[in-house]
GROMACS .gro file of C-alpha atoms in nm:
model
   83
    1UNK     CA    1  12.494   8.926   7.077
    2UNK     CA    2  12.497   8.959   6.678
    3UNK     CA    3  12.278   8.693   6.474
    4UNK     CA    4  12.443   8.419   6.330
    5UNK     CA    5  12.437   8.118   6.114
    6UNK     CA    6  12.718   7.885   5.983
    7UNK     CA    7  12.753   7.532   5.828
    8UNK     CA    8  13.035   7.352   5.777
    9UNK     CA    9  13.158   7.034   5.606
   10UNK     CA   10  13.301   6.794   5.783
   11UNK     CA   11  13.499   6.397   5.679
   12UNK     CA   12  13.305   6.132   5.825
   13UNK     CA   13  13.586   6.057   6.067
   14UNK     CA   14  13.572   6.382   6.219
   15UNK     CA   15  13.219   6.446   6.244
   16UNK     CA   16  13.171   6.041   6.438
   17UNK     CA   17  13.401   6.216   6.721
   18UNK     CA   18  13.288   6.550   6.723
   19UNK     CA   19  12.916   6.346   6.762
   20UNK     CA   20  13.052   6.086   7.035
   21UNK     CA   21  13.208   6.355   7.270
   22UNK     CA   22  12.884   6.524   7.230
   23UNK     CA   23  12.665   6.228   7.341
   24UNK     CA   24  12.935   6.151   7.602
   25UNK     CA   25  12.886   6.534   7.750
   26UNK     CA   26  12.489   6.429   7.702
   27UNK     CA   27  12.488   6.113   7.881
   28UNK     CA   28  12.745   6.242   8.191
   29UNK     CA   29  12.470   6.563   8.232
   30UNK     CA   30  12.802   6.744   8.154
   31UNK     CA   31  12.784   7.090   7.994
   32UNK     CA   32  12.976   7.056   7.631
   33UNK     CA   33  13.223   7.332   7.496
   34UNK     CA   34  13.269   7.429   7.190
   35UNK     CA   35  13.416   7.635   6.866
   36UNK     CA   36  13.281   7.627   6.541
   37UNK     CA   37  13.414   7.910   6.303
   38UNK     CA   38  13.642   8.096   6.550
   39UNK     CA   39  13.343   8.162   6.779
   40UNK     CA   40  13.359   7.909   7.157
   41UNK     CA   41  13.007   7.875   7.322
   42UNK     CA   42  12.889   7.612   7.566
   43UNK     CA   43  12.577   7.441   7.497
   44UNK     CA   44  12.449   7.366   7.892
   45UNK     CA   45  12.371   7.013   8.022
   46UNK     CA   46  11.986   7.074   8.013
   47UNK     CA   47  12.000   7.200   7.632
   48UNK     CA   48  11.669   7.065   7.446
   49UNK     CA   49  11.743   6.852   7.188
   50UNK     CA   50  11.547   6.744   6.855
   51UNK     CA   51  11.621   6.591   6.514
   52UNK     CA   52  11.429   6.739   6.220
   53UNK     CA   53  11.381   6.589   5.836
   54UNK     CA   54  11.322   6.798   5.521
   55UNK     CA   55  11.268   6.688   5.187
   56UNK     CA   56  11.274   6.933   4.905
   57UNK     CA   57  11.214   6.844   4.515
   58UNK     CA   58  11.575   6.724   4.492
   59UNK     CA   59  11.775   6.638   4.845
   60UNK     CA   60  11.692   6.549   5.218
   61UNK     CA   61  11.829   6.673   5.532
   62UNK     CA   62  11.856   6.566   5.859
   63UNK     CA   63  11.975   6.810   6.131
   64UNK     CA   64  12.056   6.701   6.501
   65UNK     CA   65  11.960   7.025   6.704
   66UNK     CA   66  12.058   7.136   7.050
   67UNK     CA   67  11.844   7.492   7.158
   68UNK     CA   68  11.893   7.681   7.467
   69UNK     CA   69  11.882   7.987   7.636
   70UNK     CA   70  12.192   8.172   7.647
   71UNK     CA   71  12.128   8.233   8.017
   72UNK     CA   72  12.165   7.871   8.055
   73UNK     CA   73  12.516   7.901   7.840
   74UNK     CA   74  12.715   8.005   8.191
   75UNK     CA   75  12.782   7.639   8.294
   76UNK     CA   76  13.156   7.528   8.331
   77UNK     CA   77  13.214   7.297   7.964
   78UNK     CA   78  13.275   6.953   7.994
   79UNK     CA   79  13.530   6.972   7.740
   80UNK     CA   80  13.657   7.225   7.448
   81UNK     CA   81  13.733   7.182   7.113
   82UNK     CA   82  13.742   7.290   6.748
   83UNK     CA   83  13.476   7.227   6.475
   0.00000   0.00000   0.00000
């Protein structure tokens, strides 16, 4: 499997859903499926999950982070959709 790393821009209504069927899949211990620029992947039920802060000179960021192994990525999804 080829490296990878995207980012997209989401509205504020679309990102709130994408984020509740996310902590929905979380809560249930439900495995959550999903595409983000053309590529599907499931992010398992026993994903670790952390939120990290950085501050530069100008901006901040806050990223919400699920890691796992991609052994772990065989579970059936709770759920697919685009993002």
């Amino acid at each position: 499997m080829s490296e990878r790393d995207v980012e997209k821009d989401y509205s504020v209504a679309d990102f709130a859903a994408k984020l509740r069927r996310l902590a929905d899949a979380l809560e249930t211990g439900k495995p959550f499926r999903i595409q983000i620029a053309g590529e599907r992947f499931t992010v398992p039920r026993n994903a670790r999950i952390s939120v990290e802060h950085e501050r530069g000179d100008s901006e901040e960021e806050v990223e919400f982070q699920l890691k796992w192994s991609t052994a772990d990525a065989d579970e059936e999804p709770a759920d697919d959709t685009e993002v």
